[in-house]
mmCIF file of C-alpha atoms in Angstrom:
data_model
loop_
_atom_site.group_PDB
_atom_site.id
_atom_site.type_symbol
_atom_site.label_atom_id
_atom_site.label_comp_id
_atom_site.label_asym_id
_atom_site.label_seq_id
_atom_site.Cartn_x
_atom_site.Cartn_y
_atom_site.Cartn_z
ATOM 1 C CA UNK D 28 86.392 240.059 64.181
ATOM 2 C CA UNK D 29 86.053 240.156 60.362
ATOM 3 C CA UNK D 30 83.025 239.242 58.234
ATOM 4 C CA UNK D 31 83.309 237.354 55.123
ATOM 5 C CA UNK D 32 85.500 239.062 52.546
ATOM 6 C CA UNK D 33 82.760 239.546 49.972
ATOM 7 C CA UNK D 34 80.440 241.424 52.194
ATOM 8 C CA UNK D 35 83.036 243.986 53.464
ATOM 9 C CA UNK D 36 82.183 246.714 50.961
ATOM 10 C CA UNK D 37 78.477 246.067 50.617
ATOM 11 C CA UNK D 38 76.275 249.050 50.693
ATOM 12 C CA UNK D 39 73.517 249.336 53.300
ATOM 13 C CA UNK D 40 70.179 249.599 51.691
ATOM 14 C CA UNK D 41 69.075 253.081 51.527
ATOM 15 C CA UNK D 42 65.129 253.285 51.861
ATOM 16 C CA UNK D 43 63.266 256.505 51.369
ATOM 17 C CA UNK D 44 64.019 259.150 54.005
ATOM 18 C CA UNK D 45 61.572 259.105 56.989
ATOM 19 C CA UNK D 46 59.168 262.013 57.169
ATOM 20 C CA UNK D 47 60.030 262.658 60.878
ATOM 21 C CA UNK D 48 63.623 262.862 60.184
ATOM 22 C CA UNK D 49 63.106 265.449 57.543
ATOM 23 C CA UNK D 50 61.003 267.416 59.675
ATOM 24 C CA UNK D 51 63.453 267.414 62.596
ATOM 25 C CA UNK D 52 66.428 268.073 60.527
ATOM 26 C CA UNK D 53 65.021 270.886 58.341
ATOM 27 C CA UNK D 54 62.589 272.299 60.909
ATOM 28 C CA UNK D 55 59.717 271.711 58.529
ATOM 29 C CA UNK D 56 55.971 271.339 59.725
ATOM 30 C CA UNK D 57 54.708 269.649 56.753
ATOM 31 C CA UNK D 58 56.471 266.893 54.703
ATOM 32 C CA UNK D 59 55.180 264.653 52.020
ATOM 33 C CA UNK D 60 56.988 261.140 51.256
ATOM 34 C CA UNK D 61 56.881 260.081 47.678
ATOM 35 C CA UNK D 62 60.039 258.096 47.642
ATOM 36 C CA UNK D 63 59.122 254.410 48.637
ATOM 37 C CA UNK D 64 56.278 253.562 46.318
ATOM 38 C CA UNK D 65 53.832 253.234 49.247
ATOM 39 C CA UNK D 66 50.076 253.230 48.927
ATOM 40 C CA UNK D 67 48.870 256.804 49.891
ATOM 41 C CA UNK D 68 45.353 255.461 50.371
ATOM 42 C CA UNK D 69 46.332 253.110 53.320
ATOM 43 C CA UNK D 70 45.026 249.617 53.605
ATOM 44 C CA UNK D 71 41.693 247.817 53.448
ATOM 45 C CA UNK D 72 39.379 247.820 56.317
ATOM 46 C CA UNK D 73 38.973 244.133 55.968
ATOM 47 C CA UNK D 74 42.794 243.832 56.750
ATOM 48 C CA UNK D 75 42.531 246.335 59.689
ATOM 49 C CA UNK D 76 39.659 244.375 61.380
ATOM 50 C CA UNK D 77 41.297 241.000 60.748
ATOM 51 C CA UNK D 78 44.602 242.346 62.332
ATOM 52 C CA UNK D 79 42.861 243.944 65.344
ATOM 53 C CA UNK D 80 41.053 240.625 66.045
ATOM 54 C CA UNK D 81 44.468 238.713 65.814
ATOM 55 C CA UNK D 82 46.111 240.947 68.508
ATOM 56 C CA UNK D 83 44.545 238.756 71.287
ATOM 57 C CA UNK D 84 46.839 236.007 70.095
ATOM 58 C CA UNK D 85 50.014 237.917 70.221
ATOM 59 C CA UNK D 86 51.420 235.544 72.848
ATOM 60 C CA UNK D 87 51.201 232.536 70.321
ATOM 61 C CA UNK D 88 53.625 231.826 67.674
ATOM 62 C CA UNK D 89 52.279 232.271 64.044
ATOM 63 C CA UNK D 90 51.753 229.277 61.784
ATOM 64 C CA UNK D 91 55.279 228.866 60.167
ATOM 65 C CA UNK D 92 53.874 227.612 56.982
ATOM 66 C CA UNK D 93 50.996 230.207 56.691
ATOM 67 C CA UNK D 94 48.634 227.341 55.841
ATOM 68 C CA UNK D 95 45.322 229.265 56.129
ATOM 69 C CA UNK D 96 46.674 232.157 54.074
ATOM 70 C CA UNK D 97 48.252 229.675 51.626
ATOM 71 C CA UNK D 98 44.875 227.900 51.132
ATOM 72 C CA UNK D 99 43.029 231.174 50.481
ATOM 73 C CA UNK D 100 45.823 232.574 48.192
ATOM 74 C CA UNK D 101 46.092 229.134 46.248
ATOM 75 C CA UNK D 102 42.306 229.406 45.677
ATOM 76 C CA UNK D 103 42.510 232.941 44.373
ATOM 77 C CA UNK D 104 45.521 232.134 42.278
ATOM 78 C CA UNK D 105 44.167 228.732 40.957
ATOM 79 C CA UNK D 106 47.366 227.140 42.230
ATOM 80 C CA UNK D 107 48.270 224.651 44.849
ATOM 81 C CA UNK D 108 49.349 225.314 48.283
ATOM 82 C CA UNK D 109 52.732 223.544 47.815
ATOM 83 C CA UNK D 110 53.478 226.223 45.049
ATOM 84 C CA UNK D 111 53.643 229.025 47.592
ATOM 85 C CA UNK D 112 56.232 230.277 49.932
ATOM 86 C CA UNK D 113 55.888 233.300 52.299
ATOM 87 C CA UNK D 114 58.310 235.878 53.374
ATOM 88 C CA UNK D 115 58.776 239.014 55.321
ATOM 89 C CA UNK D 116 58.046 241.064 52.165
ATOM 90 C CA UNK D 117 58.926 239.665 48.758
ATOM 91 C CA UNK D 118 62.383 240.995 49.606
ATOM 92 C CA UNK D 119 62.825 237.925 51.938
ATOM 93 C CA UNK D 120 61.867 235.632 49.229
ATOM 94 C CA UNK D 121 64.516 237.261 47.173
ATOM 95 C CA UNK D 122 66.949 236.261 49.972
ATOM 96 C CA UNK D 123 65.577 232.619 50.008
ATOM 97 C CA UNK D 124 65.995 232.391 46.277
ATOM 98 C CA UNK D 125 69.564 233.530 46.222
ATOM 99 C CA UNK D 126 70.549 231.518 49.349
ATOM 100 C CA UNK D 127 68.885 228.362 48.044
ATOM 101 C CA UNK D 128 70.280 228.531 44.419
ATOM 102 C CA UNK D 129 73.617 230.572 44.341
ATOM 103 C CA UNK D 130 76.814 229.160 45.337
ATOM 104 C CA UNK D 131 80.192 231.005 45.135
ATOM 105 C CA UNK D 132 81.203 231.337 41.584
ATOM 106 C CA UNK D 133 77.716 230.735 40.044
ATOM 107 C CA UNK D 134 76.601 233.274 37.587
ATOM 108 C CA UNK D 135 73.407 235.342 37.884
ATOM 109 C CA UNK D 136 71.977 237.730 35.394
ATOM 110 C CA UNK D 137 70.102 240.909 35.963
ATOM 111 C CA UNK D 138 69.480 244.359 34.412
ATOM 112 C CA UNK D 139 72.096 247.207 35.096
ATOM 113 C CA UNK D 140 69.407 249.358 36.740
ATOM 114 C CA UNK D 141 66.799 247.327 38.654
ATOM 115 C CA UNK D 142 65.694 246.422 42.272
ATOM 116 C CA UNK D 143 68.988 246.514 44.094
ATOM 117 C CA UNK D 144 68.377 243.700 46.343
ATOM 118 C CA UNK D 145 68.916 241.140 43.521
ATOM 119 C CA UNK D 146 72.484 242.275 43.185
ATOM 120 C CA UNK D 147 72.963 242.765 47.080
ATOM 121 C CA UNK D 148 71.842 239.079 47.754
ATOM 122 C CA UNK D 149 73.947 237.715 44.828
ATOM 123 C CA UNK D 150 76.987 239.480 46.384
ATOM 124 C CA UNK D 151 76.380 238.015 49.602
ATOM 125 C CA UNK D 152 76.298 234.408 48.167
ATOM 126 C CA UNK D 153 79.522 235.266 46.389
ATOM 127 C CA UNK D 154 78.114 234.779 42.872
ATOM 128 C CA UNK D 155 79.443 236.371 39.735
ATOM 129 C CA UNK D 156 77.011 239.061 38.631
ATOM 130 C CA UNK D 157 76.379 239.549 34.958
ATOM 131 C CA UNK D 158 74.613 242.962 34.371
ATOM 132 C CA UNK D 159 72.903 243.652 31.123
ATOM 133 C CA UNK D 160 71.908 247.293 30.184
ATOM 134 C CA UNK D 161 68.366 248.311 29.851
ATOM 135 C CA UNK D 162 67.086 249.118 26.419
ATOM 136 C CA UNK D 163 64.957 252.246 26.420
ATOM 137 C CA UNK D 164 64.330 251.558 30.202
ATOM 138 C CA UNK D 165 63.185 248.010 29.624
ATOM 139 C CA UNK D 166 64.912 244.707 30.117
ATOM 140 C CA UNK D 167 66.781 243.513 27.031
ATOM 141 C CA UNK D 168 65.583 239.943 27.181
ATOM 142 C CA UNK D 169 67.525 238.735 23.946
ATOM 143 C CA UNK D 170 70.647 240.230 25.337
ATOM 144 C CA UNK D 171 70.019 238.638 28.809
ATOM 145 C CA UNK D 172 69.408 235.334 26.958
ATOM 146 C CA UNK D 173 72.679 235.624 25.102
ATOM 147 C CA UNK D 174 74.654 235.978 28.413
ATOM 148 C CA UNK D 175 73.393 232.573 29.919
ATOM 149 C CA UNK D 176 76.069 229.960 30.174
ATOM 150 C CA UNK D 177 76.315 226.444 31.744
ATOM 151 C CA UNK D 178 77.272 228.418 35.078
ATOM 152 C CA UNK D 179 74.159 230.603 35.118
ATOM 153 C CA UNK D 180 71.714 229.726 37.891
ATOM 154 C CA UNK D 181 69.298 232.642 38.326
ATOM 155 C CA UNK D 182 67.934 235.445 35.821
ATOM 156 C CA UNK D 183 66.212 238.311 37.426
ATOM 157 C CA UNK D 184 63.377 240.151 35.734
ATOM 158 C CA UNK D 185 61.567 242.989 37.576
ATOM 159 C CA UNK D 186 58.136 243.492 35.779
ATOM 160 C CA UNK D 187 57.194 246.505 35.949
ATOM 161 C CA UNK D 188 60.819 247.286 36.403
ATOM 162 C CA UNK D 189 61.986 249.329 39.546
ATOM 163 C CA UNK D 190 62.959 252.262 39.051
ATOM 164 C CA UNK D 191 62.023 252.749 35.360
ATOM 165 C CA UNK D 192 58.371 251.480 35.624
ATOM 166 C CA UNK D 193 58.555 249.694 32.172
ATOM 167 C CA UNK D 194 57.272 246.419 31.373
ATOM 168 C CA UNK D 195 58.064 243.469 29.114
ATOM 169 C CA UNK D 196 55.111 241.900 27.165
ATOM 170 C CA UNK D 197 53.754 238.453 27.644
ATOM 171 C CA UNK D 198 54.971 237.740 24.042
ATOM 172 C CA UNK D 199 58.400 238.905 24.980
ATOM 173 C CA UNK D 200 58.495 236.865 28.123
ATOM 174 C CA UNK D 201 57.304 233.584 26.544
ATOM 175 C CA UNK D 202 59.767 233.970 23.704
ATOM 176 C CA UNK D 203 62.564 234.301 26.395
ATOM 177 C CA UNK D 204 61.356 231.496 28.510
ATOM 178 C CA UNK D 205 61.083 229.141 25.630
ATOM 179 C CA UNK D 206 64.867 229.454 25.106
ATOM 180 C CA UNK D 207 66.084 229.444 28.770
ATOM 181 C CA UNK D 208 67.792 226.203 29.562
ATOM 182 C CA UNK D 209 65.998 224.140 32.349
ATOM 183 C CA UNK D 210 68.822 224.458 34.796
ATOM 184 C CA UNK D 211 68.250 228.267 35.068
ATOM 185 C CA UNK D 212 65.722 229.747 37.450
ATOM 186 C CA UNK D 213 63.958 232.742 36.091
ATOM 187 C CA UNK D 214 62.806 235.198 38.948
ATOM 188 C CA UNK D 215 59.904 237.316 37.793
ATOM 189 C CA UNK D 216 59.334 239.998 40.248
ATOM 190 C CA UNK D 217 55.643 241.356 40.015
ATOM 191 C CA UNK D 218 55.685 243.504 43.159
ATOM 192 C CA UNK D 219 53.740 246.173 41.260
ATOM 193 C CA UNK D 220 51.563 243.980 38.996
ATOM 194 C CA UNK D 221 48.125 245.306 40.421
ATOM 195 C CA UNK D 222 48.838 248.786 39.032
ATOM 196 C CA UNK D 223 49.466 247.695 35.547
ATOM 197 C CA UNK D 224 46.767 248.596 33.003
ATOM 198 C CA UNK D 225 48.353 247.059 29.763
ATOM 199 C CA UNK D 226 46.621 244.336 27.763
ATOM 200 C CA UNK D 227 50.129 243.009 26.805
ATOM 201 C CA UNK D 228 51.223 242.412 30.467
ATOM 202 C CA UNK D 229 51.828 238.849 31.587
ATOM 203 C CA UNK D 230 50.285 237.080 34.394
ATOM 204 C CA UNK D 231 53.328 235.257 36.048
ATOM 205 C CA UNK D 232 51.290 232.624 37.740
ATOM 206 C CA UNK D 233 49.742 231.661 34.325
ATOM 207 C CA UNK D 234 53.328 231.296 32.783
ATOM 208 C CA UNK D 235 53.962 228.600 35.580
ATOM 209 C CA UNK D 236 51.667 226.317 33.777
ATOM 210 C CA UNK D 237 54.374 226.157 30.890
ATOM 211 C CA UNK D 238 57.545 226.933 32.646
ATOM 212 C CA UNK D 239 58.530 225.025 35.819
ATOM 213 C CA UNK D 240 61.937 226.967 36.085
ATOM 214 C CA UNK D 241 59.934 230.130 36.925
ATOM 215 C CA UNK D 242 59.516 231.745 40.333
ATOM 216 C CA UNK D 243 57.129 234.595 40.515
ATOM 217 C CA UNK D 244 57.330 237.086 43.433
ATOM 218 C CA UNK D 245 54.427 239.214 44.631
ATOM 219 C CA UNK D 246 53.905 241.327 47.626
ATOM 220 C CA UNK D 247 51.116 242.827 50.055
ATOM 221 C CA UNK D 248 53.373 245.797 50.665
ATOM 222 C CA UNK D 249 52.245 247.906 47.592
ATOM 223 C CA UNK D 250 48.714 248.065 46.364
ATOM 224 C CA UNK D 251 47.559 246.199 49.517
ATOM 225 C CA UNK D 252 49.209 248.899 51.719
ATOM 226 C CA UNK D 253 50.726 246.482 54.242
ATOM 227 C CA UNK D 254 54.293 247.612 53.797
ATOM 228 C CA UNK D 255 54.859 247.907 57.729
ATOM 229 C CA UNK D 256 53.866 244.363 58.302
ATOM 230 C CA UNK D 257 56.125 242.726 55.845
ATOM 231 C CA UNK D 258 54.568 240.013 53.892
ATOM 232 C CA UNK D 259 54.977 238.831 50.416
ATOM 233 C CA UNK D 260 55.149 235.566 48.595
ATOM 234 C CA UNK D 261 56.643 233.358 45.772
ATOM 235 C CA UNK D 262 54.891 231.047 43.508
ATOM 236 C CA UNK D 263 56.706 228.298 41.674
ATOM 237 C CA UNK D 264 56.829 224.543 41.073
ATOM 238 C CA UNK D 265 56.503 222.344 44.080
ATOM 239 C CA UNK D 266 60.103 221.356 43.891
ATOM 240 C CA UNK D 267 61.494 224.870 43.739
ATOM 241 C CA UNK D 268 59.320 225.772 46.686
ATOM 242 C CA UNK D 269 60.510 222.696 48.630
ATOM 243 C CA UNK D 270 63.953 223.569 48.230
ATOM 244 C CA UNK D 271 63.447 227.241 49.354
ATOM 245 C CA UNK D 272 61.294 226.092 52.494
ATOM 246 C CA UNK D 273 64.169 223.870 53.602
ATOM 247 C CA UNK D 274 66.130 226.939 54.285
ATOM 248 C CA UNK D 275 63.302 229.276 55.374
ATOM 249 C CA UNK D 276 63.528 230.407 59.039
ATOM 250 C CA UNK D 277 60.705 229.258 61.286
ATOM 251 C CA UNK D 278 57.900 231.900 61.974
ATOM 252 C CA UNK D 279 59.192 234.257 59.386
ATOM 253 C CA UNK D 280 55.907 235.974 59.013
ATOM 254 C CA UNK D 281 53.935 237.306 61.832
ATOM 255 C CA UNK D 282 50.256 236.502 62.899
ATOM 256 C CA UNK D 283 49.314 240.119 62.268
ATOM 257 C CA UNK D 284 50.835 239.951 58.878
ATOM 258 C CA UNK D 285 49.120 236.908 57.871
ATOM 259 C CA UNK D 286 45.742 238.108 59.158
ATOM 260 C CA UNK D 287 46.226 241.419 57.396
ATOM 261 C CA UNK D 288 46.963 239.437 54.114
ATOM 262 C CA UNK D 289 44.020 237.285 54.473
ATOM 263 C CA UNK D 290 41.744 240.318 55.059
ATOM 264 C CA UNK D 291 43.196 241.996 51.920
ATOM 265 C CA UNK D 292 42.434 239.126 49.742
ATOM 266 C CA UNK D 293 38.634 239.660 50.616
ATOM 267 C CA UNK D 294 38.647 243.307 49.430
ATOM 268 C CA UNK D 295 38.939 243.286 45.715
ATOM 269 C CA UNK D 296 37.014 246.747 45.604
ATOM 270 C CA UNK D 297 39.888 248.453 47.587
ATOM 271 C CA UNK D 298 42.471 247.197 45.190
ATOM 272 C CA UNK D 299 40.551 248.467 41.999
ATOM 273 C CA UNK D 300 39.948 251.626 43.657
ATOM 274 C CA UNK D 301 43.604 252.214 44.453
ATOM 275 C CA UNK D 302 44.565 251.162 40.883
ATOM 276 C CA UNK D 303 42.072 253.804 39.338
ATOM 277 C CA UNK D 304 43.502 256.461 41.727
ATOM 278 C CA UNK D 305 46.914 255.502 40.721
ATOM 279 C CA UNK D 306 46.085 255.783 37.118
ATOM 280 C CA UNK D 307 44.462 259.151 37.579
ATOM 281 C CA UNK D 308 47.757 260.267 39.365
ATOM 282 C CA UNK D 309 49.841 259.082 36.535
ATOM 283 C CA UNK D 310 47.851 260.990 34.031
ATOM 284 C CA UNK D 311 47.975 264.309 35.932
ATOM 285 C CA UNK D 312 51.847 263.973 36.785
ATOM 286 C CA UNK D 313 52.841 262.988 33.180
ATOM 287 C CA UNK D 314 50.714 265.935 31.799
ATOM 288 C CA UNK D 315 52.506 268.258 34.023
ATOM 289 C CA UNK D 316 55.870 266.621 32.973
ATOM 290 C CA UNK D 317 54.778 267.282 29.344
ATOM 291 C CA UNK D 318 54.028 270.807 29.996
ATOM 292 C CA UNK D 319 57.454 271.307 31.520
ATOM 293 C CA UNK D 320 59.064 269.751 28.590
ATOM 294 C CA UNK D 321 60.492 266.760 30.504
ATOM 295 C CA UNK D 322 61.138 263.226 29.306
ATOM 296 C CA UNK D 323 59.922 260.170 31.363
ATOM 297 C CA UNK D 324 59.667 256.403 31.154
ATOM 298 C CA UNK D 325 56.232 254.776 30.521
ATOM 299 C CA UNK D 326 54.841 254.292 34.008
ATOM 300 C CA UNK D 327 53.221 250.958 34.809
ATOM 301 C CA UNK D 328 53.727 250.808 38.348
ATOM 302 C CA UNK D 329 52.855 253.395 41.081
ATOM 303 C CA UNK D 330 55.911 255.713 40.325
ATOM 304 C CA UNK D 331 57.539 257.484 37.489
ATOM 305 C CA UNK D 332 61.168 258.018 36.545
ATOM 306 C CA UNK D 333 61.591 261.516 35.022
ATOM 307 C CA UNK D 334 64.639 263.295 33.697
ATOM 308 C CA UNK D 335 65.246 266.532 35.544
ATOM 309 C CA UNK D 336 68.144 267.498 33.350
ATOM 310 C CA UNK D 337 70.207 268.195 36.506
ATOM 311 C CA UNK D 338 72.117 266.080 38.945
ATOM 312 C CA UNK D 339 69.587 264.073 40.798
ATOM 313 C CA UNK D 340 71.357 264.518 44.027
ATOM 314 C CA UNK D 341 71.062 268.246 43.828
ATOM 315 C CA UNK D 342 67.314 267.885 42.870
ATOM 316 C CA UNK D 343 66.750 265.528 45.701
ATOM 317 C CA UNK D 344 68.323 267.925 48.206
ATOM 318 C CA UNK D 345 66.379 270.990 46.837
ATOM 319 C CA UNK D 346 63.055 269.058 47.002
ATOM 320 C CA UNK D 347 63.678 267.825 50.557
ATOM 321 C CA UNK D 348 64.262 271.460 51.571
ATOM 322 C CA UNK D 349 60.676 272.148 50.147
ATOM 323 C CA UNK D 350 59.315 269.328 52.138
ATOM 324 C CA UNK D 351 58.879 266.727 49.532
ATOM 325 C CA UNK D 352 60.911 263.457 49.570
ATOM 326 C CA UNK D 353 61.633 261.676 46.215
ATOM 327 C CA UNK D 354 64.243 259.234 45.175
ATOM 328 C CA UNK D 355 67.388 259.997 43.239
ATOM 329 C CA UNK D 356 71.012 258.984 42.608
ATOM 330 C CA UNK D 357 70.498 256.289 39.937
ATOM 331 C CA UNK D 358 73.945 255.153 38.631
ATOM 332 C CA UNK D 359 72.771 254.788 35.057
ATOM 333 C CA UNK D 360 70.239 257.553 35.189
ATOM 334 C CA UNK D 361 72.232 260.480 37.127
ATOM 335 C CA UNK D 362 69.910 263.093 36.167
ATOM 336 C CA UNK D 363 66.643 261.288 36.888
ATOM 337 C CA UNK D 364 64.302 261.170 40.004
ATOM 338 C CA UNK D 365 61.615 258.771 40.800
ATOM 339 C CA UNK D 366 58.638 260.016 42.302
ATOM 340 C CA UNK D 367 55.801 257.799 43.806
ATOM 341 C CA UNK D 368 52.265 258.471 42.847
ATOM 342 C CA UNK D 369 50.488 260.054 45.909
ATOM 343 C CA UNK D 370 46.960 261.556 46.605
ATOM 344 C CA UNK D 371 45.874 264.437 44.180
ATOM 345 C CA UNK D 372 46.933 266.921 46.830
ATOM 346 C CA UNK D 373 50.360 265.187 47.138
ATOM 347 C CA UNK D 374 50.882 265.124 43.664
ATOM 348 C CA UNK D 375 49.869 268.781 43.077
ATOM 349 C CA UNK D 376 52.309 269.739 45.843
ATOM 350 C CA UNK D 377 55.211 267.629 44.221
ATOM 351 C CA UNK D 378 54.545 269.452 40.847
ATOM 352 C CA UNK D 379 54.578 272.948 42.455
ATOM 353 C CA UNK D 380 57.840 272.173 44.338
ATOM 354 C CA UNK D 381 59.419 270.532 41.506
ATOM 355 C CA UNK D 382 58.765 273.323 39.218
ATOM 356 C CA UNK D 383 60.335 275.622 41.528
ATOM 357 C CA UNK D 384 63.310 273.355 41.925
ATOM 358 C CA UNK D 385 63.905 273.135 38.084
ATOM 359 C CA UNK D 386 64.094 276.964 38.226
ATOM 360 C CA UNK D 387 66.579 277.221 41.147
ATOM 361 C CA UNK D 388 68.956 274.287 40.343
ATOM 362 C CA UNK D 389 71.092 275.110 37.325
ATOM 363 C CA UNK D 390 71.657 272.750 34.506
#
């Protein structure tokens, strides 16, 4: 048997290396993972209690439309329930958007270094991918606008951008959206929005009041700490959501995930605490990078992309041997590694190991 010709050479997504695998492969007793932008502070007790209570219903299918969660979230966002769609993480909403709107030969525009699943799903749909280089680590929105044609169907904007951590401002986004033709869907991925502490940052849901061709992605995987339960959502116009719901698989989010998300929405204090801890971690890590004379991009998520001035693959391997898992091998940033912000103890351990690696790995 042969698959579709356009998927034969697709790479398999490479997540952060699991801690247990590293321990086993390298014979290490203690390993810290700072590779997948997870919340090192866990998740809300409200979410935990809600999921424990929901366990008794494990024999019953979940609500396919996530109606109770949709009502709670719509109230929190000042939106309507018919503007919401849920997925197994926001990554599934990316799949749904690509499957709904991209046909073979359509064009889709994205940055040349951004979340890999935009490109991956566009390739599955056999769309023509137009990549626009980042400008100082940021989306170059004027250059992306210039690439739009009558064949363009989706433009992807990751804000903050993964892996660079940079943001485009509200003014920049509005200027871009004002000139995007109505036949083009703009997907604004705000997976890390809860970590942002910048006055110029947009609220994508607020932008929806002015732009009906916008789809905003958010997730419970990052600051809410529900990465294992796979639940995220999209917000858009009712028409866009209706089209996507027509192809959404039934029961695509679990009862536990929905319960955990509902519990999470009740605990703003947990989110605020995690944001403050993250900002403290960014300050500490960037101060250490400054001391070491290393350049890095402004960090607005819960991770930092730093130039090690050495091949990132070698740095990754050397860090692994010291029991610290980071992320490397970026096509357009071959000497950079991305480190997730951890607890103060994890951040200190990372810096100690990283400083040693910089001395051991030759330039």
